[in-house]
Tab-separated table of C-alpha atoms in Angstrom:
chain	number	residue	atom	x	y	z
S	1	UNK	CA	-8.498	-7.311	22.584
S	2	UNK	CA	-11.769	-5.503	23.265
S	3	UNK	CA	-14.396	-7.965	21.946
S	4	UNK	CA	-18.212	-6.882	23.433
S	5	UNK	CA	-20.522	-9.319	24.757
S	6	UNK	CA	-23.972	-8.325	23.701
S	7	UNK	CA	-26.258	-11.178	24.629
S	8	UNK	CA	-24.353	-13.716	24.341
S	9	UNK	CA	-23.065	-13.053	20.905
S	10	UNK	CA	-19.769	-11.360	19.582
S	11	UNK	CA	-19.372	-7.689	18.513
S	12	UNK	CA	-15.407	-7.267	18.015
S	13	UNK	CA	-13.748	-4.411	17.372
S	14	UNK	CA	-10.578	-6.016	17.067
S	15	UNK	CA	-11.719	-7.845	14.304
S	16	UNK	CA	-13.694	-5.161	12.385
S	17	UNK	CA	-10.340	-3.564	12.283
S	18	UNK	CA	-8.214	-6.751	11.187
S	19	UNK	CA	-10.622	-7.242	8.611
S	20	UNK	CA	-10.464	-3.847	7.345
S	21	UNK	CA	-6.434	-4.078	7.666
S	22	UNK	CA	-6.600	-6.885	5.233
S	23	UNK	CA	-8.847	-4.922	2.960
S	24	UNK	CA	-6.818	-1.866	3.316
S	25	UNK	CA	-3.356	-3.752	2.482
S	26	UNK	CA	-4.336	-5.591	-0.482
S	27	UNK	CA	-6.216	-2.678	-1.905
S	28	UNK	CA	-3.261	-0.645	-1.461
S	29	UNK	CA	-0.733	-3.634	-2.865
S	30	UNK	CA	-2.866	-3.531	-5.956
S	31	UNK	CA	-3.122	0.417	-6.722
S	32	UNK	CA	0.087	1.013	-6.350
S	33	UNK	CA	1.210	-1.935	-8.388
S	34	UNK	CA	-1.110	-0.166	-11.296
S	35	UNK	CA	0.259	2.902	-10.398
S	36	UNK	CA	3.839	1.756	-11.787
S	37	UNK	CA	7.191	0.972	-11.017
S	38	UNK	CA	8.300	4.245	-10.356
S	39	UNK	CA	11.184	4.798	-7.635
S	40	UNK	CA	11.203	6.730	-4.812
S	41	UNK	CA	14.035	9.156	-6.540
S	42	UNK	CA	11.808	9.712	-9.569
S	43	UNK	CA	8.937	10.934	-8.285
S	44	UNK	CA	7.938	14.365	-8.969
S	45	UNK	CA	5.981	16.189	-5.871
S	46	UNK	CA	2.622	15.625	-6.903
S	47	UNK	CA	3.159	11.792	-7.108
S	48	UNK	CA	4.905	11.852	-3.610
S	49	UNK	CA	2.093	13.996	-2.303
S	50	UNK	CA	-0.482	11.250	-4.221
S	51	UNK	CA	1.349	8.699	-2.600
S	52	UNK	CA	1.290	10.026	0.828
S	53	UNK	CA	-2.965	10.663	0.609
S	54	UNK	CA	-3.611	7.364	-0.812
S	55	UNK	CA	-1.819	5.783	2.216
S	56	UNK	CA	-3.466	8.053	4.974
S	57	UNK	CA	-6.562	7.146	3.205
S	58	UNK	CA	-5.724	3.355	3.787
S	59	UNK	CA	-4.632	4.093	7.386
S	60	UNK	CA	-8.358	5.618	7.776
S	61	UNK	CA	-9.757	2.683	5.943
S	62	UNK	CA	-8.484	0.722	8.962
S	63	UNK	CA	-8.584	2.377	12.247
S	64	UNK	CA	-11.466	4.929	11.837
S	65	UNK	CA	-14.657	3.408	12.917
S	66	UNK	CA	-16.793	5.512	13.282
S	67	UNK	CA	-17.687	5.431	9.389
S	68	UNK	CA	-17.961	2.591	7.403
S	69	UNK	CA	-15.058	1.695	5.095
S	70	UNK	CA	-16.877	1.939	1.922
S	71	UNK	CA	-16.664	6.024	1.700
S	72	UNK	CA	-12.431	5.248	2.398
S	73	UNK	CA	-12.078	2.848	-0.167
S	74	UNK	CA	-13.925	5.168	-3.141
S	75	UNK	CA	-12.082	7.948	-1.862
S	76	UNK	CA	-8.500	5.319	-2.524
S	77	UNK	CA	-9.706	4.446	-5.498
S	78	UNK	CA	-10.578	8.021	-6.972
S	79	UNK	CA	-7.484	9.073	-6.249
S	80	UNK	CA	-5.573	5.993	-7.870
S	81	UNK	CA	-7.863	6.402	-10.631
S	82	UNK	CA	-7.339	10.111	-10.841
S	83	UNK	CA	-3.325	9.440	-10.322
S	84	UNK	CA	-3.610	6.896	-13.863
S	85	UNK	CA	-5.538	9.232	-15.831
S	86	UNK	CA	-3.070	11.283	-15.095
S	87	UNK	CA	-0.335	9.341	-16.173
S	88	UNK	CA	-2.220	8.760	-19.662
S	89	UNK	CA	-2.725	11.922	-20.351
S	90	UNK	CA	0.925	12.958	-20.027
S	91	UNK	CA	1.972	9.437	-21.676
S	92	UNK	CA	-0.012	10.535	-24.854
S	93	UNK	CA	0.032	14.431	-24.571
S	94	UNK	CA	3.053	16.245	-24.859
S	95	UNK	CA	1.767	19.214	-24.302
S	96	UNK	CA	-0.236	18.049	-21.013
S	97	UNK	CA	2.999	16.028	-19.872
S	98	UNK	CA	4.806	19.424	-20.323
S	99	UNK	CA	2.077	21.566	-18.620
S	100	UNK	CA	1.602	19.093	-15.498
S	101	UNK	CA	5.596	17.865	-14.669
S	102	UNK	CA	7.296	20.836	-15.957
S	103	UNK	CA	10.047	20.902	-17.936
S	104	UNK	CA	13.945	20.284	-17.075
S	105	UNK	CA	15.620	23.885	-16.076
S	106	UNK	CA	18.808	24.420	-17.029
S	107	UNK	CA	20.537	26.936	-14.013
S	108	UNK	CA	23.682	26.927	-15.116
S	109	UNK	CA	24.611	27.234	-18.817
S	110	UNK	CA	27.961	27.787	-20.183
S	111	UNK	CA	29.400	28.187	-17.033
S	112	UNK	CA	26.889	31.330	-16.090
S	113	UNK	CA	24.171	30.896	-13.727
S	114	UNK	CA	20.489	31.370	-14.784
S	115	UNK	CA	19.478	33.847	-11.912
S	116	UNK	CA	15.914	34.488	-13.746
S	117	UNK	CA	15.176	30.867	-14.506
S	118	UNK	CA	16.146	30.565	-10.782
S	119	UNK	CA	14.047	33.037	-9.390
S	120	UNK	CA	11.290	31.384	-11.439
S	121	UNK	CA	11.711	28.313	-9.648
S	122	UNK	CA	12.044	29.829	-5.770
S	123	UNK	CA	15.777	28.110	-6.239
S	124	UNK	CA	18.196	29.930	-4.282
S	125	UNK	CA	21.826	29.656	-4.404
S	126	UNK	CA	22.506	27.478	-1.494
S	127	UNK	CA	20.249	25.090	-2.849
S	128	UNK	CA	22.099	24.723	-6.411
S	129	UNK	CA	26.032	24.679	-4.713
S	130	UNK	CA	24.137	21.987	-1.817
S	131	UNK	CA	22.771	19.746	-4.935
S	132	UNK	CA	25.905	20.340	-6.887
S	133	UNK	CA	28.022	18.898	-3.443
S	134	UNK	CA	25.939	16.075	-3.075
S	135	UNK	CA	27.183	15.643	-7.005
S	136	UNK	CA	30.602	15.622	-5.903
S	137	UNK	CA	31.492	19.183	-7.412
S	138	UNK	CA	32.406	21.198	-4.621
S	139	UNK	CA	33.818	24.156	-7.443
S	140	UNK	CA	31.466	25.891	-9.012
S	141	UNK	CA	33.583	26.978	-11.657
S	142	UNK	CA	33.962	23.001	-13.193
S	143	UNK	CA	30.792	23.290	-14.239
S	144	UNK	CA	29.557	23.916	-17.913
S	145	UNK	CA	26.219	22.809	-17.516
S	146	UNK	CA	23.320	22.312	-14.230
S	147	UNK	CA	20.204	20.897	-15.393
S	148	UNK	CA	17.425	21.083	-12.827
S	149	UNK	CA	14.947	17.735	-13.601
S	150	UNK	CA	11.392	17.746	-12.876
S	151	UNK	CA	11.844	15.437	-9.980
S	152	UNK	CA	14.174	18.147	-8.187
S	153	UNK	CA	17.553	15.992	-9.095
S	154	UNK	CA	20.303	17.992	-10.484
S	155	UNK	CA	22.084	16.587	-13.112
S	156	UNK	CA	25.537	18.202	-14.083
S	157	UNK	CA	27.839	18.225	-17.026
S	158	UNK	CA	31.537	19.375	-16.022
S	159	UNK	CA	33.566	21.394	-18.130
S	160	UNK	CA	35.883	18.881	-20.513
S	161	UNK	CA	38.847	19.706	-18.720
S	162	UNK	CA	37.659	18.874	-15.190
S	163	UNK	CA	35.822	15.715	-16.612
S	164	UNK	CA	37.509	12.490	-15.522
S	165	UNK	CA	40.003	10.732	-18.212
S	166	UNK	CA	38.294	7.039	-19.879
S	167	UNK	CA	40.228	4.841	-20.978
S	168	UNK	CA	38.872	5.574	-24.780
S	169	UNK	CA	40.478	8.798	-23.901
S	170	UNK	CA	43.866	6.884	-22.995
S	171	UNK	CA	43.248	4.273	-26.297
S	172	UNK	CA	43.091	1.624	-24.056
S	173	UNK	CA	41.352	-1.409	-25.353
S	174	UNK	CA	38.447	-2.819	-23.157
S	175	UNK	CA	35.932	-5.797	-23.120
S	176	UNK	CA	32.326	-6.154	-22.765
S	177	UNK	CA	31.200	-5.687	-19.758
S	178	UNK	CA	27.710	-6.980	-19.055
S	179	UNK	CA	25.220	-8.040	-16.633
S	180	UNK	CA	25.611	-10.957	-13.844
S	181	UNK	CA	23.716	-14.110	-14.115
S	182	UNK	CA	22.240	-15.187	-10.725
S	183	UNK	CA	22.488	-19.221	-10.685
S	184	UNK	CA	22.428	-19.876	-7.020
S	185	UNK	CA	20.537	-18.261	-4.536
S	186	UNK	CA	19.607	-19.629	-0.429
S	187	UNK	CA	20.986	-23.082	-2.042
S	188	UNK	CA	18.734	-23.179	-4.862
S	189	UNK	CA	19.750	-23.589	-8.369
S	190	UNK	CA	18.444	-21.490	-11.270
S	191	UNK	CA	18.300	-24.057	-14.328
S	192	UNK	CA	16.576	-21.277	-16.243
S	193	UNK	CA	19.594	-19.152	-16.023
S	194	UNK	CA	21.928	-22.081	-16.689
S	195	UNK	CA	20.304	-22.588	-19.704
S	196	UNK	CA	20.157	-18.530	-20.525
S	197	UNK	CA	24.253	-18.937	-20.091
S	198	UNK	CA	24.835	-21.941	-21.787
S	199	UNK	CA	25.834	-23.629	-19.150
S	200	UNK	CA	24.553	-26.848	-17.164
S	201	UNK	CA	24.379	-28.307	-13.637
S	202	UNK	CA	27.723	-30.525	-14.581
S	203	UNK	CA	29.429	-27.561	-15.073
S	204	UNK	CA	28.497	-25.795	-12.082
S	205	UNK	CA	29.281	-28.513	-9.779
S	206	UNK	CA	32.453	-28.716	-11.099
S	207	UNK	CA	33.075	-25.030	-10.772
S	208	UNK	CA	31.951	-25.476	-7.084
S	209	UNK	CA	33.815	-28.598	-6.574
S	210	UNK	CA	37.652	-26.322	-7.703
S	211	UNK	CA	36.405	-23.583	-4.949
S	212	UNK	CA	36.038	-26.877	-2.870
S	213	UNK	CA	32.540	-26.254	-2.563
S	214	UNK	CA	30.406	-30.099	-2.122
S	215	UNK	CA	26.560	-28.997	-2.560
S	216	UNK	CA	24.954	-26.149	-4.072
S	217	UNK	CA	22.859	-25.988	-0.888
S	218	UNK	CA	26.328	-24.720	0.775
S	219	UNK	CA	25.762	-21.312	-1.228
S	220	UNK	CA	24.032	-17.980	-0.250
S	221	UNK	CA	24.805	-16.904	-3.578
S	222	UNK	CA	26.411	-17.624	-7.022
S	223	UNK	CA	26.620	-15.378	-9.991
S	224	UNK	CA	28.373	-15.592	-13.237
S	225	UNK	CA	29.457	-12.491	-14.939
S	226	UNK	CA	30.303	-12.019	-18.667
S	227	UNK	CA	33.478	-12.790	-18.715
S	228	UNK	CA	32.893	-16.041	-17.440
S	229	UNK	CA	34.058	-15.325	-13.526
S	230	UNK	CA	31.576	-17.353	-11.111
S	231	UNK	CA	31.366	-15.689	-7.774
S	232	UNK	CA	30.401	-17.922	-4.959
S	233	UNK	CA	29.812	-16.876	-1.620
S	234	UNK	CA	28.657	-19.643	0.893
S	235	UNK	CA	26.703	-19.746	4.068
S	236	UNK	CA	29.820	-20.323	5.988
S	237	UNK	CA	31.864	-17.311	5.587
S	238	UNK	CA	35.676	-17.908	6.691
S	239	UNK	CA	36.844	-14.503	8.249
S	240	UNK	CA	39.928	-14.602	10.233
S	241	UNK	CA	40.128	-10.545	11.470
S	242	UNK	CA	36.219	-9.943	11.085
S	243	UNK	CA	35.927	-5.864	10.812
S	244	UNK	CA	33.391	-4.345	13.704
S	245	UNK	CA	31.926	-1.140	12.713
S	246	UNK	CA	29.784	-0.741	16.258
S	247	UNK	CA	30.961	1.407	18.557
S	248	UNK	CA	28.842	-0.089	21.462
S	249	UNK	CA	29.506	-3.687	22.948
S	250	UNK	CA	25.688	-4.675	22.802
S	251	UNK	CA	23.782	-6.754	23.517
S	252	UNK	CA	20.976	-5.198	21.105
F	1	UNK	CA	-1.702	-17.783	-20.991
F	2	UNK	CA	-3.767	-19.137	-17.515
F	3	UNK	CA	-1.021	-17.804	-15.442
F	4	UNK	CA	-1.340	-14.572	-17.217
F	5	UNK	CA	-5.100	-15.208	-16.834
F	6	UNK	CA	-4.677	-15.635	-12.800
F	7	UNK	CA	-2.494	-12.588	-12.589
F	8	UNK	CA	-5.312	-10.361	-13.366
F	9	UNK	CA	-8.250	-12.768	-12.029
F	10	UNK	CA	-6.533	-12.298	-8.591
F	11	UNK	CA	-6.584	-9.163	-8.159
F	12	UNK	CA	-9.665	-8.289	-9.640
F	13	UNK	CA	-11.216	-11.200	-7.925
F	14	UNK	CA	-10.005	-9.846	-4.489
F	15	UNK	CA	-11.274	-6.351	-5.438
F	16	UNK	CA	-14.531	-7.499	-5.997
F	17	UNK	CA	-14.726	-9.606	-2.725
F	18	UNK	CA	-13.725	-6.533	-1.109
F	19	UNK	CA	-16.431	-4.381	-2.573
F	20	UNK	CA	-18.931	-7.398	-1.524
F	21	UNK	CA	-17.964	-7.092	1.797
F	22	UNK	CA	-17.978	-3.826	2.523
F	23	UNK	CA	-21.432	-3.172	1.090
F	24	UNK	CA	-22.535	-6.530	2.573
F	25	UNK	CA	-25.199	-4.745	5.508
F	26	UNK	CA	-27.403	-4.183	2.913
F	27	UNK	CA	-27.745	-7.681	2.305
F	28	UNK	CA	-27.403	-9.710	5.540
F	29	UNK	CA	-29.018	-7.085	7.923
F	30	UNK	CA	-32.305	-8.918	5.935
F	31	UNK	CA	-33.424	-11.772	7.956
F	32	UNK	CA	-31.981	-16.003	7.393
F	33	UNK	CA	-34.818	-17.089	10.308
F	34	UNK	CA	-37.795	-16.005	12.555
F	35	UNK	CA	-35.479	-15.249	15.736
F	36	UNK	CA	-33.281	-12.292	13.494
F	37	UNK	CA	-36.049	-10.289	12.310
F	38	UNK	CA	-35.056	-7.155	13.508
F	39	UNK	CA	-37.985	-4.611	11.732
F	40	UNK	CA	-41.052	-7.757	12.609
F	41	UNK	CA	-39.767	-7.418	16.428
F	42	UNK	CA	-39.644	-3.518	16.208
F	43	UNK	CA	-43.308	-3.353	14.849
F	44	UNK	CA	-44.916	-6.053	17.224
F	45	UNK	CA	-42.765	-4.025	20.246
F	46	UNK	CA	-44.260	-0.819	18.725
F	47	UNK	CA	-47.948	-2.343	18.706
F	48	UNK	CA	-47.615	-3.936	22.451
F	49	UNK	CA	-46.719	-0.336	23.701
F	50	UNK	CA	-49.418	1.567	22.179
F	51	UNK	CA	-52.180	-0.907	23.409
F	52	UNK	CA	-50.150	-0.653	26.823
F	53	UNK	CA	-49.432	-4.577	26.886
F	54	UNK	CA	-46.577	-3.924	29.055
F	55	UNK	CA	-45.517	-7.626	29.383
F	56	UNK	CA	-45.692	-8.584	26.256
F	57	UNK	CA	-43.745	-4.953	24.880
F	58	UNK	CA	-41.181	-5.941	27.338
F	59	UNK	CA	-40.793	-10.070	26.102
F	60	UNK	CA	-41.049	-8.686	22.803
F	61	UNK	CA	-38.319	-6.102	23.480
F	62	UNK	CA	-36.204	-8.431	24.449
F	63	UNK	CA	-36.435	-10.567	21.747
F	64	UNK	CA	-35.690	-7.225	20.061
F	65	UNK	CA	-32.701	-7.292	21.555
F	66	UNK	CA	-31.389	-10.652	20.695
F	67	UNK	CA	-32.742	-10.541	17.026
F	68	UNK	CA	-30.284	-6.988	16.891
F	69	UNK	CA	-27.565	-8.991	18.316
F	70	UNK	CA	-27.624	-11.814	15.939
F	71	UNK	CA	-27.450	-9.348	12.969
F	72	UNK	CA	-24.374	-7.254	14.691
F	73	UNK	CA	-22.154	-10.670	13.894
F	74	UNK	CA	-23.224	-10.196	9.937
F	75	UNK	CA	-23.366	-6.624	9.479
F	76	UNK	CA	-20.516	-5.557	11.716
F	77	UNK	CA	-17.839	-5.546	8.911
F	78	UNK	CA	-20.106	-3.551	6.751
F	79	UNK	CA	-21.790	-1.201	9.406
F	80	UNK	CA	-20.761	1.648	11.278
F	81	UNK	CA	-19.723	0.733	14.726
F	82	UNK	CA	-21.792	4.001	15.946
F	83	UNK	CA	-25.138	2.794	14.951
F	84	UNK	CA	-24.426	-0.907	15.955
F	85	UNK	CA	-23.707	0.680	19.220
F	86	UNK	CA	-26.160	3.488	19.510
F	87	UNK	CA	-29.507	1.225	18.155
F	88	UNK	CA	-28.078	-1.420	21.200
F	89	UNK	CA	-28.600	1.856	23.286
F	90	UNK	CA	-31.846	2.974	22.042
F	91	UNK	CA	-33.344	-0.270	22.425
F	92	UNK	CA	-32.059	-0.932	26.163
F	93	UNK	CA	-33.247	3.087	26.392
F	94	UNK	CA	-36.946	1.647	25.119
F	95	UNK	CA	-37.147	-1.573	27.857
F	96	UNK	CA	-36.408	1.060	30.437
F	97	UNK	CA	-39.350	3.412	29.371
F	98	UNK	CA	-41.339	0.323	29.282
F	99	UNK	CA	-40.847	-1.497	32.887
F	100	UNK	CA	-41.469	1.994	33.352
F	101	UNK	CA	-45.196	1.841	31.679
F	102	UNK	CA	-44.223	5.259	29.913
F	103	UNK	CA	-45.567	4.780	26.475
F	104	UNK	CA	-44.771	8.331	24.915
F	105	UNK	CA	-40.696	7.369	26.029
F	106	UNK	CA	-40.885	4.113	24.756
F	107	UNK	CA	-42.625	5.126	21.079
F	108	UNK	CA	-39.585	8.035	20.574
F	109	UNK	CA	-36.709	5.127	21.639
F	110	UNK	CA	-38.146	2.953	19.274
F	111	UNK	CA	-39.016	5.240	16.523
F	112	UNK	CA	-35.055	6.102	16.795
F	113	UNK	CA	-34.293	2.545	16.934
F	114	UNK	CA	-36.136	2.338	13.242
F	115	UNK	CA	-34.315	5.068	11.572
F	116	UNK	CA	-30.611	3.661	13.173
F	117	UNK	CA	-32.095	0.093	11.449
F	118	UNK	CA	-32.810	1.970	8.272
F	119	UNK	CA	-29.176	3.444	8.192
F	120	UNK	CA	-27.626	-0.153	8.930
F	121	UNK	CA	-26.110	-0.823	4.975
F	122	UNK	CA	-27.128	2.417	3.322
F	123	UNK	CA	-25.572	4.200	1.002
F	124	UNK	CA	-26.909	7.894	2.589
């Protein structure tokens, strides 16, 4: 900790820095919560490039003393602001959305590859059969249609006959199939999603009692699907031939 | 409806607090008493050393020194750590030229030490 004694009183550069680390983290928790919920896998290359200036800009905001951090933080929020006008305009202008993202490029169409549309795009060959392998097509010839997105994913339609049978295929009747209800988690009980279920705390101790389970505060973990299965999984898990995946007898 | 009211009233809240800190120099570089009067001690320094009152340019420069030191603990968050550091220099630069009795030296360190002041909290 360098802190400099200057006549008796305090001049710390350590905290300068903390303070501006507290500045810098919020500021950045905020923008990017404004900025959206966008994953990492949908981002298009300007908004990883966007996302990668705002943060060195926060990283300045920080550790680089030697100006103050006002000019940092304008420069943060300029950008942010400049990254959600951005994302207006292309919400409410098709044309702009068009002209800024792109558009989806199909490479492959009926089975024929677009070499034009792929010259277009600097896409070469080894870049469409790696994409279509990490797709699980390692034959090029299954595949009717290769759509390249605007976020560089490759989305594929096989041709019918290489296309995986479903069980509407087969006339097989099936059920709904829905999403999980969470109801415990760490020990704590979710009366909200009781309710949401239809169900009460009665009824889940005495689902918990037939897995011989005493108290809730036993389980990590308890959802209910939609056909009615609860899965439980508690804190103490019985294993009796525990599966090691290390390949190195520690310790870490 | 208040929790929906906090949810934005935080964050704006903290922005703001943010902004008021890191523009805060301009504000509490001014002085709270008579021993923090940074631009006062500069000027009575200034006069001692042109009448070539060396004893009382060098008390007076040392209470320079002290009033500049009180400030750094306000304006340090706000200010560039470069001119906290280099108007420390200029004015330990300026009690030099003075035990010295060297009053063109001692006017140019202090005239510097007025225009790092001036860009404590600016906007230039």
């Amino acid at each position: 900790m360098q802190i400099m004694w200057i006549g008796g009183w305090m001049l710390s550069e350590t905290l300068v820095v903390m303070v501006r680390a507290v500045i810098g983290f919020f500021t950045l928790l905020i923008y990017t919560r404004m900025l959206g919920k966008q994953q990492l896998s949908q981002l298009t290359y300007f908004d990883y490039i966007l996302g990668i200036t705002i943060g060195s800009m926060a990283a300045a905001l920080t550790t680089d003393l030697s100006s103050t951090a006002w000019p940092h933080w304008v420069g943060l929020t300029a950008w942010t602001a400049a990254g959600l006008t951005m994302q207006w305009v292309t919400l409410k202008w098709r044309f702009a959305s068009k002209y800024i993202d792109g558009e989806p490029t199909v490479v492959i169409m009926n089975g024929k590859i677009m070499e034009g549309a792929m010259r277009k795009l600097r896409y070469r060959a080894s870049d469409l059969m790696e994409q279509l392998r990490v797709k699980d097509v390692f034959d090029i010839g299954e595949v009717e249609f290769a759509i390249l997105e605007t976020n560089g994913t490759l989305s594929v339609l096989k041709k019918t006959q290489f296309q995986p049978v479903t069980r509407s295929d087969m006339n097989i009747s099936t059920q709904y199939q829905g999403i999980g209800t969470e109801l415990i988690y760490s020990g704590v009980i979710f009366d909200q999603n009781l309710k949401q279920v239809y169900r009460d705390r009665s009824w889940l101790d005495t689902e918990l009692r037939k897995k011989g389970i005493q108290d809730s505060r036993d389980v990590f973990l308890a959802v209910l699907d939609t056909s009615g299965n609860l899965y439980v999984d508690t804190y103490r898990d019985r294993v009796e031939s525990p599966v090691d995946t290390g390949d190195f007898p520690g310790p870490y | 409806m208040l929790k929906r009211i906090l949810l934005v009233a935080l964050p704006v809240g903290l922005i703001a607090l943010f902004i008021a800190v890191m523009l805060s120099a301009a504000v509490l570089k001014h002085p709270l008493g008579s021993d923090d009067d940074v631009p006062a001690s500069l000027s009575r320094v200034e006069t001692h050393v042109m009448a070539e009152q060396w004893q009382e340019a060098l008390e007076g420069a040392g209470k320079l020194a002290d009033a500049f030191n009180r400030v750094t603990v306000r304006v340090q968050f706000s200010a560039q750590l470069h001119d906290i550091l280099d108007l420390r220099a200029a004015i330990a630069r300026a009690e030099g030229f003075i035990k010295a009795q060297d009053r063109a030296g001692a006017m140019a360190e202090l005239a510097e030490a007025t225009t790092l002041w001036d860009r404590i909290g600016s906007r230039h």
